[in-house]
mmCIF file of C-alpha atoms in Angstrom:
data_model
loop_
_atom_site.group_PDB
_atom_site.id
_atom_site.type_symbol
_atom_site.label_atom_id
_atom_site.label_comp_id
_atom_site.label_asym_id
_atom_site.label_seq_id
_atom_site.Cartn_x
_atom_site.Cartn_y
_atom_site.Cartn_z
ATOM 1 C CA UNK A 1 -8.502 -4.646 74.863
ATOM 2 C CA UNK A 2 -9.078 -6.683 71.430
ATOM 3 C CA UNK A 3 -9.972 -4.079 68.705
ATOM 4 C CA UNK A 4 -13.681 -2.836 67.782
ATOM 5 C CA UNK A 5 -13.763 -5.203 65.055
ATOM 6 C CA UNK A 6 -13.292 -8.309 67.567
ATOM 7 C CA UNK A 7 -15.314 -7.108 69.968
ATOM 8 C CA UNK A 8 -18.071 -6.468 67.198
ATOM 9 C CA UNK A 9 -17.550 -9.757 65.246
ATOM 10 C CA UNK A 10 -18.061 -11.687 68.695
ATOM 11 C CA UNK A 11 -20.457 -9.539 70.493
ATOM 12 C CA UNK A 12 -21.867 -5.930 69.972
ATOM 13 C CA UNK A 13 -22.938 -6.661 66.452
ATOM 14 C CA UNK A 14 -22.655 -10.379 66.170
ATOM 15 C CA UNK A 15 -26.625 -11.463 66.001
ATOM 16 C CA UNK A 16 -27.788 -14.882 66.448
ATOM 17 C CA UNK A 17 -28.729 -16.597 63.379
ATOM 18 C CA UNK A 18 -31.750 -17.562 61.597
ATOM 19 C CA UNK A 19 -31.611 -18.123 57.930
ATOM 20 C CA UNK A 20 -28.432 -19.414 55.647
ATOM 21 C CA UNK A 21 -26.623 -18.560 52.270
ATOM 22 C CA UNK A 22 -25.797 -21.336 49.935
ATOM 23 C CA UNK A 23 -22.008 -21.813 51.500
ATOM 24 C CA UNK A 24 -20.892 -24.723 53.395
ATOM 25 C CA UNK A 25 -18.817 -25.849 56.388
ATOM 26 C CA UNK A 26 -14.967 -26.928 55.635
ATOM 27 C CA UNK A 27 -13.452 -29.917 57.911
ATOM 28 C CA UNK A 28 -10.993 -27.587 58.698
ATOM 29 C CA UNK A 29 -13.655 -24.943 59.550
ATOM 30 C CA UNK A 30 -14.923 -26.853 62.200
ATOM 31 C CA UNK A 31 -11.127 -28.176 63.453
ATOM 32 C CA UNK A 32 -10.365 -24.398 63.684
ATOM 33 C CA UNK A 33 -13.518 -23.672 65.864
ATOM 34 C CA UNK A 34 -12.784 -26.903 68.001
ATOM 35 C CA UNK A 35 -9.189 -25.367 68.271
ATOM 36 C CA UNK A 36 -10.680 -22.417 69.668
ATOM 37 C CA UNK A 37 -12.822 -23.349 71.647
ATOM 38 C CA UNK A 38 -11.073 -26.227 73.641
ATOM 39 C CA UNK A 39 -8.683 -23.787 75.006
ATOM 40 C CA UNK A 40 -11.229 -22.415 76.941
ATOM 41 C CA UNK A 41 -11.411 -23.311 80.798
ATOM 42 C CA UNK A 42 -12.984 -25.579 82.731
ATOM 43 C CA UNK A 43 -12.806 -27.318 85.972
ATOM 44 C CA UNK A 44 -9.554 -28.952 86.780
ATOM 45 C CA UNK A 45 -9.392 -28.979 82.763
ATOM 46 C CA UNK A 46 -12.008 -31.497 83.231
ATOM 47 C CA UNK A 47 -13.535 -30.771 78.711
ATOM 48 C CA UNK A 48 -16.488 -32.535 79.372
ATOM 49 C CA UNK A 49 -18.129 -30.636 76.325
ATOM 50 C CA UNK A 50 -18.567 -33.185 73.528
ATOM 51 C CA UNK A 51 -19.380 -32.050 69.835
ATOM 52 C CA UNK A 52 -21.156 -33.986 67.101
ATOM 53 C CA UNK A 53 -21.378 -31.936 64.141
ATOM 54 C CA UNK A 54 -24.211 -33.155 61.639
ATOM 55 C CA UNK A 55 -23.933 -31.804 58.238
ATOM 56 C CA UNK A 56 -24.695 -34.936 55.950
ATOM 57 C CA UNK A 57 -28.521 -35.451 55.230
ATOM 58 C CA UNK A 58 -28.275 -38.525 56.758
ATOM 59 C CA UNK A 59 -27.284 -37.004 59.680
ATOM 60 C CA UNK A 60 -29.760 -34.038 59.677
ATOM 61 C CA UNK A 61 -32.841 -36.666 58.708
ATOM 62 C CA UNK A 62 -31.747 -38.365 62.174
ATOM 63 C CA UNK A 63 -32.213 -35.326 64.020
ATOM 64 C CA UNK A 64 -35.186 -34.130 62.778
ATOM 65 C CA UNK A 65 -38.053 -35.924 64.531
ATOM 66 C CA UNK A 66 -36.829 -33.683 67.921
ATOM 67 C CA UNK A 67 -36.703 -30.689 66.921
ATOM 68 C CA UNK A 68 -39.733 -28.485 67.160
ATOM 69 C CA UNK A 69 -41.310 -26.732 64.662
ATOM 70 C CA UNK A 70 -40.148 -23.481 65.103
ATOM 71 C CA UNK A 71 -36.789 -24.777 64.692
ATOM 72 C CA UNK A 72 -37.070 -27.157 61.836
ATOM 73 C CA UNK A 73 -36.622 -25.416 58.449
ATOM 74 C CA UNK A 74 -33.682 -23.526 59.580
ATOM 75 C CA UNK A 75 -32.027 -26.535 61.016
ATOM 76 C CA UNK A 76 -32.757 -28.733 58.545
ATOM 77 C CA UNK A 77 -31.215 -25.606 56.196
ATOM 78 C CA UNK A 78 -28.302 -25.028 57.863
ATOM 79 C CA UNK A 79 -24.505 -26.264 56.687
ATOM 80 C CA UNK A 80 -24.199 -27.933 60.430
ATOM 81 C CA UNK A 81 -26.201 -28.457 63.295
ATOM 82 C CA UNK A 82 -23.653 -29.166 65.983
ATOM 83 C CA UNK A 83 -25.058 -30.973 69.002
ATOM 84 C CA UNK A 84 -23.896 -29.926 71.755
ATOM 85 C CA UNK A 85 -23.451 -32.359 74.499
ATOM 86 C CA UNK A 86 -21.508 -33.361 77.637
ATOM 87 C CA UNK A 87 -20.018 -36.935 78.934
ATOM 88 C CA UNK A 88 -20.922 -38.036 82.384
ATOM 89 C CA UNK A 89 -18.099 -39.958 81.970
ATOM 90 C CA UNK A 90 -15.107 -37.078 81.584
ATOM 91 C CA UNK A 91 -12.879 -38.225 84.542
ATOM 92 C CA UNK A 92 -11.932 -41.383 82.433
ATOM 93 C CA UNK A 93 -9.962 -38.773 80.530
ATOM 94 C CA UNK A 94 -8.356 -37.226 83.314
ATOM 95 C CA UNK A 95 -4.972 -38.810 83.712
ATOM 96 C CA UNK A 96 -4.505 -37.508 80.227
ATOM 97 C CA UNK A 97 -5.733 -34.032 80.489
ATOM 98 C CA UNK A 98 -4.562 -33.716 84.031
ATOM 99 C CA UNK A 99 -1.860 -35.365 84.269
ATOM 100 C CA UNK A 100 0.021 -34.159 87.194
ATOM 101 C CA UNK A 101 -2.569 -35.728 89.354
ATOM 102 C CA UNK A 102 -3.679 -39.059 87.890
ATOM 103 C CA UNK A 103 -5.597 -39.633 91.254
ATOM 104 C CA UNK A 104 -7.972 -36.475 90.847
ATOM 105 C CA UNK A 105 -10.119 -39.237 88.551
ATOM 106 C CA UNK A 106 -11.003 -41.451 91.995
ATOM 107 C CA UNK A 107 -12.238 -38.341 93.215
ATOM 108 C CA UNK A 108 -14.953 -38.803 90.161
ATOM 109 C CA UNK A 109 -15.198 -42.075 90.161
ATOM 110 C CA UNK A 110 -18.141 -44.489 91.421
ATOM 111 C CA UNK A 111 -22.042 -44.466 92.024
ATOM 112 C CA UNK A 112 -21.283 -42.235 94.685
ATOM 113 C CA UNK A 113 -20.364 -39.527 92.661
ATOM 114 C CA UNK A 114 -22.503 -39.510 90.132
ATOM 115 C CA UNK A 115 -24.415 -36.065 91.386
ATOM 116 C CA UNK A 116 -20.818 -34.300 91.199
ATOM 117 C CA UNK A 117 -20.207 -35.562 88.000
ATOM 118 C CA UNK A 118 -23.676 -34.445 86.929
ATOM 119 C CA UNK A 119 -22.935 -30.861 88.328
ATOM 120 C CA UNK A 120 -19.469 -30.689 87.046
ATOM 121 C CA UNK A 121 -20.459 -31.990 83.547
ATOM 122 C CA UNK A 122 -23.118 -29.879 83.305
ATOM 123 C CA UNK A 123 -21.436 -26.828 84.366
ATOM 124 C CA UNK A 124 -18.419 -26.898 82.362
ATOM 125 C CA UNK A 125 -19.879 -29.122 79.497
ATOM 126 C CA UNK A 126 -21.905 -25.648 78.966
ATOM 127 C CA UNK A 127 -19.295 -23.125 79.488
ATOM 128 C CA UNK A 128 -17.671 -25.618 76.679
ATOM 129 C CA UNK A 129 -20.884 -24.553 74.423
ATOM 130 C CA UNK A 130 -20.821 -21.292 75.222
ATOM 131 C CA UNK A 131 -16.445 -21.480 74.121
ATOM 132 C CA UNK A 132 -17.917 -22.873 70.672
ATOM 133 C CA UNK A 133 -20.560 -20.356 69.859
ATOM 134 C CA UNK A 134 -17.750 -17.979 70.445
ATOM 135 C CA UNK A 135 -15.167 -19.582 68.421
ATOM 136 C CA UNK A 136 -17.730 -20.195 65.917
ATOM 137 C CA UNK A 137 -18.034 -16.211 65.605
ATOM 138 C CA UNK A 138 -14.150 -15.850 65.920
ATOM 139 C CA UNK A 139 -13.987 -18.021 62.309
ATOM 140 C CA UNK A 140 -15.870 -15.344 60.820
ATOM 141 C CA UNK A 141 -18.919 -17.753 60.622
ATOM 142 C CA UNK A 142 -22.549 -17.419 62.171
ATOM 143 C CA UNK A 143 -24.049 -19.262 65.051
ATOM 144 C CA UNK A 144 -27.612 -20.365 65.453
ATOM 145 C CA UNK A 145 -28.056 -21.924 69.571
ATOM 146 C CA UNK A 146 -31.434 -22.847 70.423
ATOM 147 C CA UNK A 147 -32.768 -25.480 73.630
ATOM 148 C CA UNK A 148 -36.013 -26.145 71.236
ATOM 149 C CA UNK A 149 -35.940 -29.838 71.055
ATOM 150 C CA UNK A 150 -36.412 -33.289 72.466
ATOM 151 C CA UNK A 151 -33.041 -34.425 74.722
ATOM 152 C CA UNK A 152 -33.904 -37.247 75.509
ATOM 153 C CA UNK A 153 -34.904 -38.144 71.446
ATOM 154 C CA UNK A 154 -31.585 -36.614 70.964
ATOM 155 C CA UNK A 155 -30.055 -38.687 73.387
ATOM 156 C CA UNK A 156 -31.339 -41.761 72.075
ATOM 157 C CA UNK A 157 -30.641 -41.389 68.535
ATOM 158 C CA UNK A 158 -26.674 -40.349 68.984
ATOM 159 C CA UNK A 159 -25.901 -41.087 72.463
ATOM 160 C CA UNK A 160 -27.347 -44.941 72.826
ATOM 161 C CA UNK A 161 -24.565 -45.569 74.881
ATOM 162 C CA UNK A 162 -26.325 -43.334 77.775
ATOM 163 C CA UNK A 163 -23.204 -41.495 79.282
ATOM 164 C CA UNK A 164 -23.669 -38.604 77.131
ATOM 165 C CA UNK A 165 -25.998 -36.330 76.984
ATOM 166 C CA UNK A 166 -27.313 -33.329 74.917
ATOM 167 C CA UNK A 167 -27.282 -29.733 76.166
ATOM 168 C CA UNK A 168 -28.220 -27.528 73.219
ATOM 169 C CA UNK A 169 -28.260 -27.425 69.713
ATOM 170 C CA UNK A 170 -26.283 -24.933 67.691
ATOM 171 C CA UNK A 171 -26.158 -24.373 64.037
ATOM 172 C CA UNK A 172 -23.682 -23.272 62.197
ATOM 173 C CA UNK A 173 -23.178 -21.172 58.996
ATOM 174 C CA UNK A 174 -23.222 -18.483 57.444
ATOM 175 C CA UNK A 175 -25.627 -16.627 58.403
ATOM 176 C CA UNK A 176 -27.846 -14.498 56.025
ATOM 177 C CA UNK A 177 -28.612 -11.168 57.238
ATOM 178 C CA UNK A 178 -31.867 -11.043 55.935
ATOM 179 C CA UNK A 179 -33.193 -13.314 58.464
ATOM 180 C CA UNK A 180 -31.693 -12.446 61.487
ATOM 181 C CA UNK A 181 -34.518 -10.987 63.906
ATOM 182 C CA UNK A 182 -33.889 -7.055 65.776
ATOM 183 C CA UNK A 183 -31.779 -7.309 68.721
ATOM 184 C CA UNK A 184 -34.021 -7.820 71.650
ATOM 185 C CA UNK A 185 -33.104 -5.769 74.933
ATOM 186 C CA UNK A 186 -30.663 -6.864 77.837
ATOM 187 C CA UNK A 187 -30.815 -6.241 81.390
ATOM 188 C CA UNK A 188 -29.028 -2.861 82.798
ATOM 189 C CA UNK A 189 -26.196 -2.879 84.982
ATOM 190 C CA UNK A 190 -27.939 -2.124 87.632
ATOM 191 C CA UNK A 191 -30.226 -5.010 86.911
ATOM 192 C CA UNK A 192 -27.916 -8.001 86.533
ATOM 193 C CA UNK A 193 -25.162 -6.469 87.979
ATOM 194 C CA UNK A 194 -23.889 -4.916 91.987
ATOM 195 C CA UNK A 195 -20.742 -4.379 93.312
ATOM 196 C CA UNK A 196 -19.836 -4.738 96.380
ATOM 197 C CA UNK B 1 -12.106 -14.350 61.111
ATOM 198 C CA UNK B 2 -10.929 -11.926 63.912
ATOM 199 C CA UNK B 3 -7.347 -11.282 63.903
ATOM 200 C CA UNK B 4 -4.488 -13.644 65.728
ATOM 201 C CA UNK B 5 -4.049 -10.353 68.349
ATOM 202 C CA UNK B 6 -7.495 -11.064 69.469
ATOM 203 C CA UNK B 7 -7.480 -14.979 68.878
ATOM 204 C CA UNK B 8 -4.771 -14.857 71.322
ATOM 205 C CA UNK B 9 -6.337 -12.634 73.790
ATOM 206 C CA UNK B 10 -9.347 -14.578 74.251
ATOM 207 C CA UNK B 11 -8.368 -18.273 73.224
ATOM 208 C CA UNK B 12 -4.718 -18.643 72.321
ATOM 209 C CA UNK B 13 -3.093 -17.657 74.693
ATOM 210 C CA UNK B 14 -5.482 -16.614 77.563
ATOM 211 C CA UNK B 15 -4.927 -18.584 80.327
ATOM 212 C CA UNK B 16 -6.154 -18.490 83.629
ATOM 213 C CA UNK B 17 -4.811 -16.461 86.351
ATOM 214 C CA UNK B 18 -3.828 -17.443 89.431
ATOM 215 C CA UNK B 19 -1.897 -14.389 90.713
ATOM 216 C CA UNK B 20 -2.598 -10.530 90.817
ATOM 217 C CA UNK B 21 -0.772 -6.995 89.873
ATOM 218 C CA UNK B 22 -1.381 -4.373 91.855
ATOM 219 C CA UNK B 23 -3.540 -2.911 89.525
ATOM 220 C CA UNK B 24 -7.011 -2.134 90.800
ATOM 221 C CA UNK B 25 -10.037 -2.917 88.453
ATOM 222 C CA UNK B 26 -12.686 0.325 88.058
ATOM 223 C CA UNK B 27 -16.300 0.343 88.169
ATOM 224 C CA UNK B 28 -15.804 1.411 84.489
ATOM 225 C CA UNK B 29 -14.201 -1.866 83.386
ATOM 226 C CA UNK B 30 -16.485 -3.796 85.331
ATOM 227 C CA UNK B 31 -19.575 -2.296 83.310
ATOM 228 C CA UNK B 32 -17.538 -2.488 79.866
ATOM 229 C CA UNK B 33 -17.585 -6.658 81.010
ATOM 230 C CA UNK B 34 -20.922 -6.630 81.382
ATOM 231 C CA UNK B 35 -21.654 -4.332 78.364
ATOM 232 C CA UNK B 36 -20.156 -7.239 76.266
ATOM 233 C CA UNK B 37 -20.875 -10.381 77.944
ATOM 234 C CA UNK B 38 -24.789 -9.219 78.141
ATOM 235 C CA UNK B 39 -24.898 -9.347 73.989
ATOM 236 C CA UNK B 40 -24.472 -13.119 74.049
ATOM 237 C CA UNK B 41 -27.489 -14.992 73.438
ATOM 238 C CA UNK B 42 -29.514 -17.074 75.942
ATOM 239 C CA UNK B 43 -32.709 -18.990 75.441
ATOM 240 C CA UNK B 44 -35.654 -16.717 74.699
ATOM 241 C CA UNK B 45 -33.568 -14.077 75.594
ATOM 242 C CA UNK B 46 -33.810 -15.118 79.294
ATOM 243 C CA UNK B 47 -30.405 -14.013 80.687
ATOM 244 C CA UNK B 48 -30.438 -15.292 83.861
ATOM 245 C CA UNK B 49 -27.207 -14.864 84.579
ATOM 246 C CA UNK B 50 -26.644 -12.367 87.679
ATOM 247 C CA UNK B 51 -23.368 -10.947 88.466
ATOM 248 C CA UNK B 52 -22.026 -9.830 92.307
ATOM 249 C CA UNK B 53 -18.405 -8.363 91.505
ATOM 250 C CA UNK B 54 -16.453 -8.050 95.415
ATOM 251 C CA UNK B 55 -14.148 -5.599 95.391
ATOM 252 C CA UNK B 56 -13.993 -4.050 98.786
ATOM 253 C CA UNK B 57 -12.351 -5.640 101.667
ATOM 254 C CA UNK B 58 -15.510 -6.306 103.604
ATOM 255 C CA UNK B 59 -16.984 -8.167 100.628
ATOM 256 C CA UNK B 60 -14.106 -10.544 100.260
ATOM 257 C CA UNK B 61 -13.797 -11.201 103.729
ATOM 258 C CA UNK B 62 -18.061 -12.211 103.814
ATOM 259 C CA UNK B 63 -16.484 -14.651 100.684
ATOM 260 C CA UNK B 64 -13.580 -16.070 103.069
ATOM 261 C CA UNK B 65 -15.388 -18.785 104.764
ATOM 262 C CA UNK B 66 -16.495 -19.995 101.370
ATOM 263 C CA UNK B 67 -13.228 -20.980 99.710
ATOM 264 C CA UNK B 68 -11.720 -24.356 99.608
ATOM 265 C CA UNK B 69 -8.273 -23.892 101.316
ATOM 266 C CA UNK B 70 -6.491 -23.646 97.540
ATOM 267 C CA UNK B 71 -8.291 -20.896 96.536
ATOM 268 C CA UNK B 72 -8.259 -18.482 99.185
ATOM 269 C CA UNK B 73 -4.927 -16.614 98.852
ATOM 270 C CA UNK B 74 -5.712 -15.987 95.408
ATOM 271 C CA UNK B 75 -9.126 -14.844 95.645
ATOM 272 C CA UNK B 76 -8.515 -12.773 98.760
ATOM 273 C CA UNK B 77 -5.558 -11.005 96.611
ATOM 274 C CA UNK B 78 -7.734 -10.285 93.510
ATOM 275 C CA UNK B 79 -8.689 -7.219 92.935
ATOM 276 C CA UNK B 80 -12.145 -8.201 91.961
ATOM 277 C CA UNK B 81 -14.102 -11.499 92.630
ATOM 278 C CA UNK B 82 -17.005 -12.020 90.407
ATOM 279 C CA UNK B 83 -19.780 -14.582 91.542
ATOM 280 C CA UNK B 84 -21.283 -15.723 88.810
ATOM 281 C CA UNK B 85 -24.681 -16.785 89.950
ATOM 282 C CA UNK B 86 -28.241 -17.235 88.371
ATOM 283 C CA UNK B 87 -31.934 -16.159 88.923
ATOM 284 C CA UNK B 88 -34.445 -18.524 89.245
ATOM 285 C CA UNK B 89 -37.303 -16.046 88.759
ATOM 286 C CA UNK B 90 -35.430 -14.773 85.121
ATOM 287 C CA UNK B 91 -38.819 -15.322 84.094
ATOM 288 C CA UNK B 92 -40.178 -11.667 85.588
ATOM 289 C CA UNK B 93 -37.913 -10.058 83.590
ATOM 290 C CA UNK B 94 -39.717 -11.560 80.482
ATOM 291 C CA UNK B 95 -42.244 -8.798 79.520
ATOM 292 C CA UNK B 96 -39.043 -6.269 79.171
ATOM 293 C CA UNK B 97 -36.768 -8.440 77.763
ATOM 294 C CA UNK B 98 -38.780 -10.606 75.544
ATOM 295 C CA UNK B 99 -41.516 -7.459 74.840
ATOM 296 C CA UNK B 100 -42.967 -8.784 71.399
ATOM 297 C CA UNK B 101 -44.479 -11.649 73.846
ATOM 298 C CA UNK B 102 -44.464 -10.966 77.115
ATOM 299 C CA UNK B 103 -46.947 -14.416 77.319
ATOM 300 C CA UNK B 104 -43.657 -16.019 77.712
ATOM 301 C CA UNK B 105 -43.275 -15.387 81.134
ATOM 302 C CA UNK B 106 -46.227 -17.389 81.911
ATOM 303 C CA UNK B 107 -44.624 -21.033 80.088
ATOM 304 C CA UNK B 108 -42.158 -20.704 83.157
ATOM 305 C CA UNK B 109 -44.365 -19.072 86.274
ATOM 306 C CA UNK B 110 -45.682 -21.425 88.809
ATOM 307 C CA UNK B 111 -44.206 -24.506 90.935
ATOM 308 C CA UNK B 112 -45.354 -26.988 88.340
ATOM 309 C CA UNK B 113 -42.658 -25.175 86.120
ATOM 310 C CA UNK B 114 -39.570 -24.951 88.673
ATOM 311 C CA UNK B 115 -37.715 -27.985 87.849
ATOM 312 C CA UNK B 116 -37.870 -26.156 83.634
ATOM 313 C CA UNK B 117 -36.960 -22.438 85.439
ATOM 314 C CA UNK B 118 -34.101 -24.279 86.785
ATOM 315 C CA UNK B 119 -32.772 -26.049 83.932
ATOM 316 C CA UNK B 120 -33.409 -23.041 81.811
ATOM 317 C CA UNK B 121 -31.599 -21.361 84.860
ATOM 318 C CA UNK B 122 -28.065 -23.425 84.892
ATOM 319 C CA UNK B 123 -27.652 -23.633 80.903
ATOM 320 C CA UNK B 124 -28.477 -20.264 80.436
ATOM 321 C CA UNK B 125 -26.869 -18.694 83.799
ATOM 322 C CA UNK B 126 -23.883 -20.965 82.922
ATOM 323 C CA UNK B 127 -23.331 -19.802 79.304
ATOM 324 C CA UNK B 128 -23.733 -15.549 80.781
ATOM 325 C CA UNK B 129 -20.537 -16.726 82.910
ATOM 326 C CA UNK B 130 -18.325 -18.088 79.985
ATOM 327 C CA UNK B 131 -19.513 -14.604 78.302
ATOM 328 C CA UNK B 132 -18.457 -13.122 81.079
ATOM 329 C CA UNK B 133 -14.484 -15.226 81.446
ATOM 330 C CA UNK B 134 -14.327 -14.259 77.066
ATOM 331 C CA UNK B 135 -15.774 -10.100 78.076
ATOM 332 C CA UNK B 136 -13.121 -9.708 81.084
ATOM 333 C CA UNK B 137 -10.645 -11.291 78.676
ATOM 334 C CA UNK B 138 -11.627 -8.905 75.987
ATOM 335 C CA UNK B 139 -11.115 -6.094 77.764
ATOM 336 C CA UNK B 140 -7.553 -6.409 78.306
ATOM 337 C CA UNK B 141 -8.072 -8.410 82.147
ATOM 338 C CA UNK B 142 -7.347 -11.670 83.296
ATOM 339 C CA UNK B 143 -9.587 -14.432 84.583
ATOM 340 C CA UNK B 144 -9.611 -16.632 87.215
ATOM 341 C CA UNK B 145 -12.559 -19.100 87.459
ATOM 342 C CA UNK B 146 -13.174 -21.527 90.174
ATOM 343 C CA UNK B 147 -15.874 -23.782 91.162
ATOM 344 C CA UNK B 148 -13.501 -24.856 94.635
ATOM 345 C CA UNK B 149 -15.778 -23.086 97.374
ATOM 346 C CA UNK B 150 -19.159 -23.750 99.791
ATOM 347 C CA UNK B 151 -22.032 -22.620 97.120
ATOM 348 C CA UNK B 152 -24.334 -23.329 99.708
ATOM 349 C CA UNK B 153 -22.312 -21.003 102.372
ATOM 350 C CA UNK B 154 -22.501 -18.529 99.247
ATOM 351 C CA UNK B 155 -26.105 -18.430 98.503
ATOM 352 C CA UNK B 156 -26.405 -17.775 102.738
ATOM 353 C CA UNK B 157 -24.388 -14.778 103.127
ATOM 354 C CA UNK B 158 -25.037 -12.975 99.594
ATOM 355 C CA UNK B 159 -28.358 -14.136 97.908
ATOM 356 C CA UNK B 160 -30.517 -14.983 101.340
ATOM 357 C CA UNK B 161 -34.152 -14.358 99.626
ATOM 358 C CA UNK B 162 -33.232 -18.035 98.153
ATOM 359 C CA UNK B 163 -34.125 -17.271 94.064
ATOM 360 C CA UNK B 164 -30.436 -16.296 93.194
ATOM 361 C CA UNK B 165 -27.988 -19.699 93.314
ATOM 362 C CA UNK B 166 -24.521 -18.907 93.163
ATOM 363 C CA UNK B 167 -22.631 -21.097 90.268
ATOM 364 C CA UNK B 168 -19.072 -20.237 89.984
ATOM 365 C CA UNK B 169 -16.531 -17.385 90.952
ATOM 366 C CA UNK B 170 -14.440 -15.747 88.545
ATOM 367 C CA UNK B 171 -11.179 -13.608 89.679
ATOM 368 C CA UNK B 172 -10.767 -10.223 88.080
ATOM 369 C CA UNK B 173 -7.574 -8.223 87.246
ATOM 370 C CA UNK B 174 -4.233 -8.082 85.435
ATOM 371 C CA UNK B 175 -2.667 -11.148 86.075
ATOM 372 C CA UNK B 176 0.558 -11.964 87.380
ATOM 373 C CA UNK B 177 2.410 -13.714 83.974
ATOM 374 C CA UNK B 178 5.042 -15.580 86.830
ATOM 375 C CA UNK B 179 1.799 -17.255 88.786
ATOM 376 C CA UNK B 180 0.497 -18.865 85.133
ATOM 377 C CA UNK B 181 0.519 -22.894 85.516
ATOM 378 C CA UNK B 182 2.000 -24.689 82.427
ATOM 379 C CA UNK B 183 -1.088 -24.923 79.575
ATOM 380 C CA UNK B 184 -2.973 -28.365 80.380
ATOM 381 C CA UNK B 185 -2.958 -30.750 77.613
ATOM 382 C CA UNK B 186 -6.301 -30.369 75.440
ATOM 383 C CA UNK B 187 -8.810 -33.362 73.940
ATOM 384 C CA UNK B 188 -7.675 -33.237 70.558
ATOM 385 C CA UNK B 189 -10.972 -33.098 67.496
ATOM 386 C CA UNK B 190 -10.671 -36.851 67.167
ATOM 387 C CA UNK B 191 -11.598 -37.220 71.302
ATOM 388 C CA UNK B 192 -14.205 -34.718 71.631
ATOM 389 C CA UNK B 193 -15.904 -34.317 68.319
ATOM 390 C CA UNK B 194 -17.243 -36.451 65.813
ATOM 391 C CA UNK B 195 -18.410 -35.163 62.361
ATOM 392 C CA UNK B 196 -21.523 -37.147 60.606
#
């Protein structure tokens, strides 16, 4: 069992974000919480989870015609937004990230299976997201996920090349405790839960 | 930052099991799991995740005709087999879980608002079961996730009313350390992230 102050710092009392203090985002900030997270697992270690993390004004200015307006300010605010998205186009890497079995990339390959692709990339391209919110948290940072936006403005604006594709947004910070909202009530056990 | 004990535990050096102690997994672990993998967020606080953890012997052998030939010895072995599935009526549970606006349930009711229920359903179904691979790990188990079985034959034999969609399975227990595969090589920043 990791000790209370893990398990607090990545989920009893770690709160989703709204608001920022004045401190930014290191490089090596962001290489730690890539570290992190990568080592998470997915599918015959297929990573589809691609990160763009926008923290210039340039970069924020690009994103801000999708996002929605209950989402703006504090995006626009905070130290990164990271985009999280996921490439259609993983098994490409495959002979390097599985490379005991070169051939599992034919099994990827083709028109014909593009609706696995879609399913696996979609699947583990979002556990990948859910590895970085986490690994965010683990850096002793705050995280900020929201859906609230335009994908397909998204897509178009980072992702012309149309083989990736944007899952959620996340910001990153940290996080000022003044903004964040009460902690809203999960489902019981018995509700999300049986064992059989 | 949490501490390099629990860095390890969840990121580090967690890796995914493929082999089982004889060490049987209790109801009380199982609910400590969900305790923790419930706090992480989801999209208007939808949780849609749904967990069915098989433990007896008659609920691993209704899984058996499910699993792809490489992951049956494993998964029959576990002591726990968690299917990780999703609800694609999360939307009932809005009024309780969402109770300063329980209007919300109404932006996803209705058949012109399945193909939203179901996105909503996947991203935030699939982030509860990377929640869920970081709680078991946090507790002190090992994971074993899998998306190598008949979802279809799944959804049949455990969620017939048709709303609940299985998504992946996730083996529960100590792990075996001499049944670990060699660490698969990572994308490295530079391949999956790009910082603007």
């Amino acid at each position: 069992m990791i000790d209370l102050a893990a398990r607090n710092a990545l989920f009893l009392e770690a709160r989703t974000q709204n608001g920022w203090l004045d401190q930014p985002v290191t490089d090596e900030q962001l290489r730690q919480i890539y570290q992190l997270a990568s080592m998470g697992p997915t599918a015959a270690n297929t990573q589809p989870a691609r990160f763009v993390f926008l923290r210039s004004r340039e970069a924020k200015e690009r994103l801000r015609p999708a996002l929605t307006p209950g989402n703006l300010e504090k995006t626009m605010a905070a130290p990164v937004t990271a985009i999280v998205a996921y490439d259609l186009e993983f098994h490409e890497q495959l002979p390097k990230v599985f490379p005991h079995k070169p051939e599992m990339k034919d099994s990827f390959a083709g028109e014909q299976n593009a609706s696995k692709r879609q399913t696996v990339a979609v699947r583990n391209g979002t556990l990948g997201g859910a590895y970085l919110i986490m690994a965010i948290r683990a850096v002793g940072l705050g995280a900020g996920p929201m859906s609230g936006f335009d994908n397909a403005a998204v897509d178009r604006e980072f992702f012309p090349e149309g083989t990736v594709k944007s899952n959620f947004l996340c910001n990153i910070g940290v996080g000022d405790p003044a903004k964040v909202l009460r902690r809203l009530p999960r489902l019981s056990f018995e509700e999300a839960c049986r064992i059989l």
